[in-house]
mmCIF file with all atom_site columns, C-alpha atoms in Angstrom:
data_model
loop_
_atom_site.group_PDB
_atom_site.id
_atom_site.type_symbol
_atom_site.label_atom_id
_atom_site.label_alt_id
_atom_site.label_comp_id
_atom_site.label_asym_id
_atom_site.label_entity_id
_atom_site.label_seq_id
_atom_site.pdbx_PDB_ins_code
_atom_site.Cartn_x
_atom_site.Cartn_y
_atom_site.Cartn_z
_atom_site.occupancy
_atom_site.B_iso_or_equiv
_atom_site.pdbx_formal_charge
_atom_site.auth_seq_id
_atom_site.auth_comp_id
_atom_site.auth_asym_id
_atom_site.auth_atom_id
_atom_site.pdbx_PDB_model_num
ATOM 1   C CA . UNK A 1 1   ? -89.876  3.981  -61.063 1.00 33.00 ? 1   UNK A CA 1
ATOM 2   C CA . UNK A 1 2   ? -93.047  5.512  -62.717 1.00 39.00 ? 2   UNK A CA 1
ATOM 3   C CA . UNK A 1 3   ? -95.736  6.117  -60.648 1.00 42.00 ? 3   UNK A CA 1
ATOM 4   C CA . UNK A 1 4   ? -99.442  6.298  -62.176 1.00 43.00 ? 4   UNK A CA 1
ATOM 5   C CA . UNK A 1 5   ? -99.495  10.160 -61.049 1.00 41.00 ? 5   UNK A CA 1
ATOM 6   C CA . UNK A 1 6   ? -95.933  11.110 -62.762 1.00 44.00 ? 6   UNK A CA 1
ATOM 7   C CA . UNK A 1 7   ? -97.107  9.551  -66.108 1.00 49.00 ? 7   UNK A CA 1
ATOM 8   C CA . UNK A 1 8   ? -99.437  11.302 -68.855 1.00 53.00 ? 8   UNK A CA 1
ATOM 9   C CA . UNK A 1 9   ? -102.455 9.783  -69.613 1.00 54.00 ? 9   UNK A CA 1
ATOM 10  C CA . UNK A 1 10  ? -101.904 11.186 -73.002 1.00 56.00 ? 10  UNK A CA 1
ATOM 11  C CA . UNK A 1 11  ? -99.652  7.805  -73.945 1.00 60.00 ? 11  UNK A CA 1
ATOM 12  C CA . UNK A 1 12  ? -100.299 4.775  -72.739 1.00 66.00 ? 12  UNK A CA 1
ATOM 13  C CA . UNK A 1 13  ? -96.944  2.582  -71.818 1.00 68.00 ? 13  UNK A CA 1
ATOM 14  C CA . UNK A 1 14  ? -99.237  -0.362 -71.416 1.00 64.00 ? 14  UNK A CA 1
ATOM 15  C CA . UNK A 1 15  ? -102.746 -0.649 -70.672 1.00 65.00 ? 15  UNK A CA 1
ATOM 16  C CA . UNK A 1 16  ? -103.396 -0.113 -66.923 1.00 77.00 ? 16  UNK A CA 1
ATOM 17  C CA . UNK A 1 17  ? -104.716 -2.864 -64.763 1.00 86.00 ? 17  UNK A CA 1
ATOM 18  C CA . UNK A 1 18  ? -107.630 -0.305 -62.945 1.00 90.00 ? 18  UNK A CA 1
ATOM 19  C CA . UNK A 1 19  ? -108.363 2.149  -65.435 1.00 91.00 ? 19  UNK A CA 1
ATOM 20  C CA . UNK A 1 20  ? -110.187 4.401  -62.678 1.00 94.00 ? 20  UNK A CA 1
ATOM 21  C CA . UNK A 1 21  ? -107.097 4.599  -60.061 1.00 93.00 ? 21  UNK A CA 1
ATOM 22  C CA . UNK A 1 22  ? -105.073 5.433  -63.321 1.00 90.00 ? 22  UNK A CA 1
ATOM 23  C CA . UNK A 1 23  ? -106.814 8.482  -64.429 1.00 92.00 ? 23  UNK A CA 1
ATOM 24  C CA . UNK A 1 24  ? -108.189 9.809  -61.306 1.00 93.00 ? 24  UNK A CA 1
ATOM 25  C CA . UNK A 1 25  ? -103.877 9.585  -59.907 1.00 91.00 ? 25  UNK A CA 1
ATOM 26  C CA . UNK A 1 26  ? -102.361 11.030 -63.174 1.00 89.00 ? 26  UNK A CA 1
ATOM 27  C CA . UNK A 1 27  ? -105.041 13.634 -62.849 1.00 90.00 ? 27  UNK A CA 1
ATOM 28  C CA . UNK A 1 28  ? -103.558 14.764 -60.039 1.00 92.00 ? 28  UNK A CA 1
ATOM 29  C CA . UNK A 1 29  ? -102.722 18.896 -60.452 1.00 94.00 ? 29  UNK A CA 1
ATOM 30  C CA . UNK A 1 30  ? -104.376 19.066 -63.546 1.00 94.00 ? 30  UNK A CA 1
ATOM 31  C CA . UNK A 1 31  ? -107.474 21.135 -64.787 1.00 96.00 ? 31  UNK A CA 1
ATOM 32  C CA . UNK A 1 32  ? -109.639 18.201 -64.451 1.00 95.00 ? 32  UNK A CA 1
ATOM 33  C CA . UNK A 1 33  ? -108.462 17.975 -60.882 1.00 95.00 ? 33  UNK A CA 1
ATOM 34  C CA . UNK A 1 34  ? -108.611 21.852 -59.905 1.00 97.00 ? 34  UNK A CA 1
ATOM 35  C CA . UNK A 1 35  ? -112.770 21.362 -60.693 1.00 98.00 ? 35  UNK A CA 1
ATOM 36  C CA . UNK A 1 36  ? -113.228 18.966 -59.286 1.00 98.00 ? 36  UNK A CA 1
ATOM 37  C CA . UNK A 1 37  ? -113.774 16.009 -61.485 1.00 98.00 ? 37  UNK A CA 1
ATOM 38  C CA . UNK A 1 38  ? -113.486 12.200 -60.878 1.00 98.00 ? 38  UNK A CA 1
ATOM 39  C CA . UNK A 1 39  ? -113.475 9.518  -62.445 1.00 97.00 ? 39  UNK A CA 1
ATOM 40  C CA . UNK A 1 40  ? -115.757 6.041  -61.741 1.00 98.00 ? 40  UNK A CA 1
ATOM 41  C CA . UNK A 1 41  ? -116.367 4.056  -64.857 1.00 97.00 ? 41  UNK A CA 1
ATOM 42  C CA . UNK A 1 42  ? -114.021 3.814  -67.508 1.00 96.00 ? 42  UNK A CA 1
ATOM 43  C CA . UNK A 1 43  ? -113.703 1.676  -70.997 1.00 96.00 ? 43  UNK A CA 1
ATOM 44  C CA . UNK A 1 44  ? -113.429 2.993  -74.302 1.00 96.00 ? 44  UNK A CA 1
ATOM 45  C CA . UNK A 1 45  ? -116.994 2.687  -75.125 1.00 98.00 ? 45  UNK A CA 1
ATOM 46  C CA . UNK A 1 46  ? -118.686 4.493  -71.907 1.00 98.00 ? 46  UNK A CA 1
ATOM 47  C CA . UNK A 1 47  ? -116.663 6.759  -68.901 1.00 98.00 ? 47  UNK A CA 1
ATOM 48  C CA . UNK A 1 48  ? -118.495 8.048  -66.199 1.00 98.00 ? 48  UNK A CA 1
ATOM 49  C CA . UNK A 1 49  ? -117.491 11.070 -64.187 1.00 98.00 ? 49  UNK A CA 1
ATOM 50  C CA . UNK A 1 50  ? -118.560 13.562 -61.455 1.00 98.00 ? 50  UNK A CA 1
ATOM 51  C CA . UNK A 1 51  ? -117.874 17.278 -60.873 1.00 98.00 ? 51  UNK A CA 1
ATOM 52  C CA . UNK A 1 52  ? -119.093 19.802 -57.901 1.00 98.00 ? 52  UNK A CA 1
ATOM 53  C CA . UNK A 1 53  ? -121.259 22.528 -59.164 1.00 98.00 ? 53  UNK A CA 1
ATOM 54  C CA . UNK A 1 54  ? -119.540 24.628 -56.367 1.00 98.00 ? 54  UNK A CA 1
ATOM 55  C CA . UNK A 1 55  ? -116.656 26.516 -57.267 1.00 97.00 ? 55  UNK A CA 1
ATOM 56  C CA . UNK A 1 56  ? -117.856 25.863 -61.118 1.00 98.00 ? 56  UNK A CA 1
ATOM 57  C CA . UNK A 1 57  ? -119.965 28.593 -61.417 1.00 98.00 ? 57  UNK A CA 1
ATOM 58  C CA . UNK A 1 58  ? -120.314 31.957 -63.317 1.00 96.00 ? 58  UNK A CA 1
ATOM 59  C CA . UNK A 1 59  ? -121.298 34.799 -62.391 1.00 95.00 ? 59  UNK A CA 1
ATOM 60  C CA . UNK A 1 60  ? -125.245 34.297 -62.239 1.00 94.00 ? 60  UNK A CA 1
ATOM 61  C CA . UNK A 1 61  ? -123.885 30.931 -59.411 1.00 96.00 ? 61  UNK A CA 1
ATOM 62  C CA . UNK A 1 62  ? -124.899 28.463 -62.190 1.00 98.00 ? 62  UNK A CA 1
ATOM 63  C CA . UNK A 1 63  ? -122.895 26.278 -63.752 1.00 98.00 ? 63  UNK A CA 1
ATOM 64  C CA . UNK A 1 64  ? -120.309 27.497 -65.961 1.00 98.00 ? 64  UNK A CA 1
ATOM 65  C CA . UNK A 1 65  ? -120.839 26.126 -69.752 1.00 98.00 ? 65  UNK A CA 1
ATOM 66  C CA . UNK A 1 66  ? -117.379 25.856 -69.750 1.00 98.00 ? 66  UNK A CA 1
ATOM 67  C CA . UNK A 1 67  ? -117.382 23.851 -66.531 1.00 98.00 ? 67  UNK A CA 1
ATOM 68  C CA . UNK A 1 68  ? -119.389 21.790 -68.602 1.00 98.00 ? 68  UNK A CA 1
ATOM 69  C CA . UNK A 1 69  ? -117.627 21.845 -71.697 1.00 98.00 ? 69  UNK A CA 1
ATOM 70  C CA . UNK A 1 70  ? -114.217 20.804 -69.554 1.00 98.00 ? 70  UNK A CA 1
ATOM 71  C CA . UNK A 1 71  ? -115.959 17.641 -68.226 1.00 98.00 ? 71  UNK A CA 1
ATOM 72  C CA . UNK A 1 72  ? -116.779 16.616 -71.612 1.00 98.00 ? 72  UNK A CA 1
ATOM 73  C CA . UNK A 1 73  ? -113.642 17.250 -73.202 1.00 97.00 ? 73  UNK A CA 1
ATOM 74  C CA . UNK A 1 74  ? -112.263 15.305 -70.070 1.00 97.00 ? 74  UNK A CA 1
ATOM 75  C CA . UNK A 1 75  ? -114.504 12.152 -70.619 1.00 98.00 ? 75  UNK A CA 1
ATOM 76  C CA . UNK A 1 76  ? -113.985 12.114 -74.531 1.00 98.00 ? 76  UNK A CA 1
ATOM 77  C CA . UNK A 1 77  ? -110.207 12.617 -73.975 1.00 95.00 ? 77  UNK A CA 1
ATOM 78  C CA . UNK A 1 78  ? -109.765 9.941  -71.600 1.00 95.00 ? 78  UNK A CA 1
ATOM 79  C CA . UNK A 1 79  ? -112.077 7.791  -73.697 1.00 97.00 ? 79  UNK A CA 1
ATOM 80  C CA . UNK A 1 80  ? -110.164 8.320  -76.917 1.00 96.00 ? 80  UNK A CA 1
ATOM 81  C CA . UNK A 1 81  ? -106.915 7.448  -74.846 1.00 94.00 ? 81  UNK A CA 1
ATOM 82  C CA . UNK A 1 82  ? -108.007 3.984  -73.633 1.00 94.00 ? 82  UNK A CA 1
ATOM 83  C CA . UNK A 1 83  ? -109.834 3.283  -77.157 1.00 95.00 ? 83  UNK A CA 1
ATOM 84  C CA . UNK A 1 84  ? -106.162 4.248  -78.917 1.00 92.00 ? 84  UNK A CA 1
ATOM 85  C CA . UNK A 1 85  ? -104.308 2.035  -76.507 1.00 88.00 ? 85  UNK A CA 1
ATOM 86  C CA . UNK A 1 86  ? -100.208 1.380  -75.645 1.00 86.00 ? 86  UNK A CA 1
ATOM 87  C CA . UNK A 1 87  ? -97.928  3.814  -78.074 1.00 87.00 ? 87  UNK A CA 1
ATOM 88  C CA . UNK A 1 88  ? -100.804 6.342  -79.612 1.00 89.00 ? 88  UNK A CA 1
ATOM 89  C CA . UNK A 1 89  ? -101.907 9.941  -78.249 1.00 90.00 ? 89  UNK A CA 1
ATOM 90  C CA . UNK A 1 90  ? -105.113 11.644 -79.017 1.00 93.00 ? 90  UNK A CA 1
ATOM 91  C CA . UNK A 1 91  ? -106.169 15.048 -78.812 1.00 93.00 ? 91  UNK A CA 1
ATOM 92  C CA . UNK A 1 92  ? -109.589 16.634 -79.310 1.00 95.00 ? 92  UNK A CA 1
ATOM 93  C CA . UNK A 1 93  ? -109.973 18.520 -82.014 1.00 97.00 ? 93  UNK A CA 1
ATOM 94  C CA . UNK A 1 94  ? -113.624 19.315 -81.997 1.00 98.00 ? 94  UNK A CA 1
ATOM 95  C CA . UNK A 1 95  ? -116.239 20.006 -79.158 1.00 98.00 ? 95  UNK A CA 1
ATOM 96  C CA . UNK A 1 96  ? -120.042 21.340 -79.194 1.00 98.00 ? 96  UNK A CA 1
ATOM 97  C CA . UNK A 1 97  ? -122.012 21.536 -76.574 1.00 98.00 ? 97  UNK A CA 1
ATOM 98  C CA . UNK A 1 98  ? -125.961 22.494 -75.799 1.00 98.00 ? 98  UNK A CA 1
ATOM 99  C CA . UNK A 1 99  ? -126.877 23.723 -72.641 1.00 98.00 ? 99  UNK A CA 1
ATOM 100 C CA . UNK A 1 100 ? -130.240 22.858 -71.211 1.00 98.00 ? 100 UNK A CA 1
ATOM 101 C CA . UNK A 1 101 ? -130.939 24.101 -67.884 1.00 97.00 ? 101 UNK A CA 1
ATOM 102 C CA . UNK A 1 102 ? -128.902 25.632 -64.965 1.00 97.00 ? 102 UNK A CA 1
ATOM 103 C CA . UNK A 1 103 ? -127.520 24.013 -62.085 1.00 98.00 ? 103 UNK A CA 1
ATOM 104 C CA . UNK A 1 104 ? -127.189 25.773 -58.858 1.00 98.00 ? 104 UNK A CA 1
ATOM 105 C CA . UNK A 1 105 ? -126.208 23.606 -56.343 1.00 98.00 ? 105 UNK A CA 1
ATOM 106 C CA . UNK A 1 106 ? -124.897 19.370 -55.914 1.00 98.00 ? 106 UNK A CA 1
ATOM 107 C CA . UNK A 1 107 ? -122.865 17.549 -58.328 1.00 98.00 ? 107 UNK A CA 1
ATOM 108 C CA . UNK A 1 108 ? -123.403 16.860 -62.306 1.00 98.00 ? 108 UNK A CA 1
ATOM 109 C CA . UNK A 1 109 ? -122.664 13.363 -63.496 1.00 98.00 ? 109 UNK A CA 1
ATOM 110 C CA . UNK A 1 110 ? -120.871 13.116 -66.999 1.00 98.00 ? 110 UNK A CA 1
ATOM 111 C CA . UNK A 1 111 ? -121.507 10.259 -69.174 1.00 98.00 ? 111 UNK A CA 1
ATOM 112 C CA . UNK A 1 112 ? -119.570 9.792  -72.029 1.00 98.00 ? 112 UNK A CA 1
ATOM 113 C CA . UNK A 1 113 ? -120.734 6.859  -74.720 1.00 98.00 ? 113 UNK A CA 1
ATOM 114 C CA . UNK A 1 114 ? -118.941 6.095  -77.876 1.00 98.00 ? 114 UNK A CA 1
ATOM 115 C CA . UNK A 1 115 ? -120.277 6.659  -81.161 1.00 98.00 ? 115 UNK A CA 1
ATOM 116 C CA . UNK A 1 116 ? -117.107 6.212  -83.029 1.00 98.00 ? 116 UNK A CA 1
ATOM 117 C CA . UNK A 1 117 ? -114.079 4.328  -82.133 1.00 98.00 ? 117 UNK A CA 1
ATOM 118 C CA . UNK A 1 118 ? -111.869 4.155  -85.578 1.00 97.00 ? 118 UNK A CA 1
ATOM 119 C CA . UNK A 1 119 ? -108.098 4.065  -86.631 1.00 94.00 ? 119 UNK A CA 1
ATOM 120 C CA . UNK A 1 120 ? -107.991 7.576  -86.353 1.00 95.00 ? 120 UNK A CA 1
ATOM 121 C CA . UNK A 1 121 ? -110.907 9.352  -84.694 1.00 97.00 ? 121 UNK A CA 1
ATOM 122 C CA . UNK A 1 122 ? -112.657 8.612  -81.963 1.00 98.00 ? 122 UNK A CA 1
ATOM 123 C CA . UNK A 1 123 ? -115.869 10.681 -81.064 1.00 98.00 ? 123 UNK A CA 1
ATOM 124 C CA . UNK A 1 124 ? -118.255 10.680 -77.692 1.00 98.00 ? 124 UNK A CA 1
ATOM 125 C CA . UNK A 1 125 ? -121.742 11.645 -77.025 1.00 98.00 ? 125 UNK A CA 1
ATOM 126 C CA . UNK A 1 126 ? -121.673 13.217 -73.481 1.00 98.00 ? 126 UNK A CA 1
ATOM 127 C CA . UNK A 1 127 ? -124.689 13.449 -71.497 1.00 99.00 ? 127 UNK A CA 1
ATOM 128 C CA . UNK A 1 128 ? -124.378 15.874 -68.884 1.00 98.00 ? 128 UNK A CA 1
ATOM 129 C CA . UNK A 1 129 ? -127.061 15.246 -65.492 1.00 98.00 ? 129 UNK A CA 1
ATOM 130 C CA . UNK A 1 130 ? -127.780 16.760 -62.265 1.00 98.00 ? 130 UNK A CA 1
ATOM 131 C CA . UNK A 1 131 ? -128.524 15.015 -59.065 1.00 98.00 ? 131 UNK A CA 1
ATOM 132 C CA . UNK A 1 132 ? -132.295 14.510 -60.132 1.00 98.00 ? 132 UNK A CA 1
ATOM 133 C CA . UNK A 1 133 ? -131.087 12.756 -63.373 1.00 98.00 ? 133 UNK A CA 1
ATOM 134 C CA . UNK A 1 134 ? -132.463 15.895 -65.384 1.00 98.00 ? 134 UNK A CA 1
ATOM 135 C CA . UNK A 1 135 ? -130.319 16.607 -68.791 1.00 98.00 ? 135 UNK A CA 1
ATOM 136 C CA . UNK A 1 136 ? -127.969 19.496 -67.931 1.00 98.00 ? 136 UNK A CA 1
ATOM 137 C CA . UNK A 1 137 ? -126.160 19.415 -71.178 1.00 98.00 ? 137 UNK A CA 1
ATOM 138 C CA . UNK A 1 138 ? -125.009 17.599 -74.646 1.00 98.00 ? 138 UNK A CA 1
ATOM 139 C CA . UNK A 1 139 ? -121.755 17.519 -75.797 1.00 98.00 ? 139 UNK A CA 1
ATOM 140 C CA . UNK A 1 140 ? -120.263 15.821 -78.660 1.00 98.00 ? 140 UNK A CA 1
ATOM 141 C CA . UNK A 1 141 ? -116.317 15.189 -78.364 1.00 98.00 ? 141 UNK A CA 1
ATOM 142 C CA . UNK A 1 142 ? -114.088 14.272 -81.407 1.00 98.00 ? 142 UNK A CA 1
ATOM 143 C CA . UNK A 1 143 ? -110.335 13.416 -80.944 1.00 98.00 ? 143 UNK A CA 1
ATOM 144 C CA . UNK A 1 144 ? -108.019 12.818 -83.899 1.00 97.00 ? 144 UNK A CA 1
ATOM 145 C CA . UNK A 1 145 ? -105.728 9.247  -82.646 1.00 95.00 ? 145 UNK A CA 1
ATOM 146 C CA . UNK A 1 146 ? -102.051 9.602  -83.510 1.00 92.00 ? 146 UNK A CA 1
ATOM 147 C CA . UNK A 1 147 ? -98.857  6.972  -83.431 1.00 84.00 ? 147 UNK A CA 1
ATOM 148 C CA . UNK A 1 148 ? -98.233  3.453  -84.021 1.00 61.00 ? 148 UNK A CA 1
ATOM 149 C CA . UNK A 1 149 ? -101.772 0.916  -84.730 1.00 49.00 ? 149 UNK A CA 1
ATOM 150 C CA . UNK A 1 150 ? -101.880 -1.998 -82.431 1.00 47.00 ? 150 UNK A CA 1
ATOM 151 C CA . UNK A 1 151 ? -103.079 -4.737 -83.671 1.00 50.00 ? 151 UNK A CA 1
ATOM 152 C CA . UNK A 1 152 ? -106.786 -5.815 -82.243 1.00 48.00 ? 152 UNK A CA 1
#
């Protein structure tokens, strides 16, 4: 049997029942995972994540742009999944982000929010907070949707 961890949430065998338990359990040992990052809302049109500032840092004990940049790609990814649906991958293929202000301390809150949601791209704006609902950073997410169109 397949558990939710063992599968990729690249491909979708069918679309799961709680989309949340899905991608938080097949994030399991992943880079999402090793910052941090979970999951609590998630449709294609609008994901919601967290991620520790701690252990996300750079040098200067802000937060890492690329921390940042990871949690975006993370939300748009996942997004772009759920929006392709049962027998299709996607994959980002482009990413920008602007970076705001520094975070020292507590936990950002990603929230992704489709702009696009076509037959073959799929593309997020990702608004990046910090605990005091201040703008951290903006990212914009675009994955290209590959493999068999179901029908909607």
């Amino acid at each position: 049997m397949t558990t939710a961890a063992s599968r990729s949430p690249g491909i979708l065998e069918a679309p799961p029942e709680d989309p949340v338990a899905w991608i938080n359990a097949a994030g399991e040992h992943t880079l999402a995972d090793r910052m941090g990052i979970t999951f609590h809302e998630a449709t294609p049109q609008r994901l919601v994540a967290t991620m520790p500032v701690a252990g996300n840092t750079q040098l200067y004990r802000m937060l890492h742009g690329g921390a940042s940049a990871v949690l975006a790609e993370s939300l748009g990814s996942i997004g772009a999944v759920l929006h392709a649906g049962e027998g299709h991958i996607a994959v980002g293929v482009d990413l920008n982000a602007t970076h705001h202000r520094a975070v020292r301390t507590g936990t950002v809150t990603g929230v992704a929010t489709a702009l696009h949601l076509g037959r073959t791209t799929a593309t997020y704006e990702v608004v990046i907070s910090d605990e005091a609902g201040r703008r951290v950073c903006t990212a914009r997410i675009t994955c290209a949707v590959h493999g068999r169109r179901r029908d909607r």
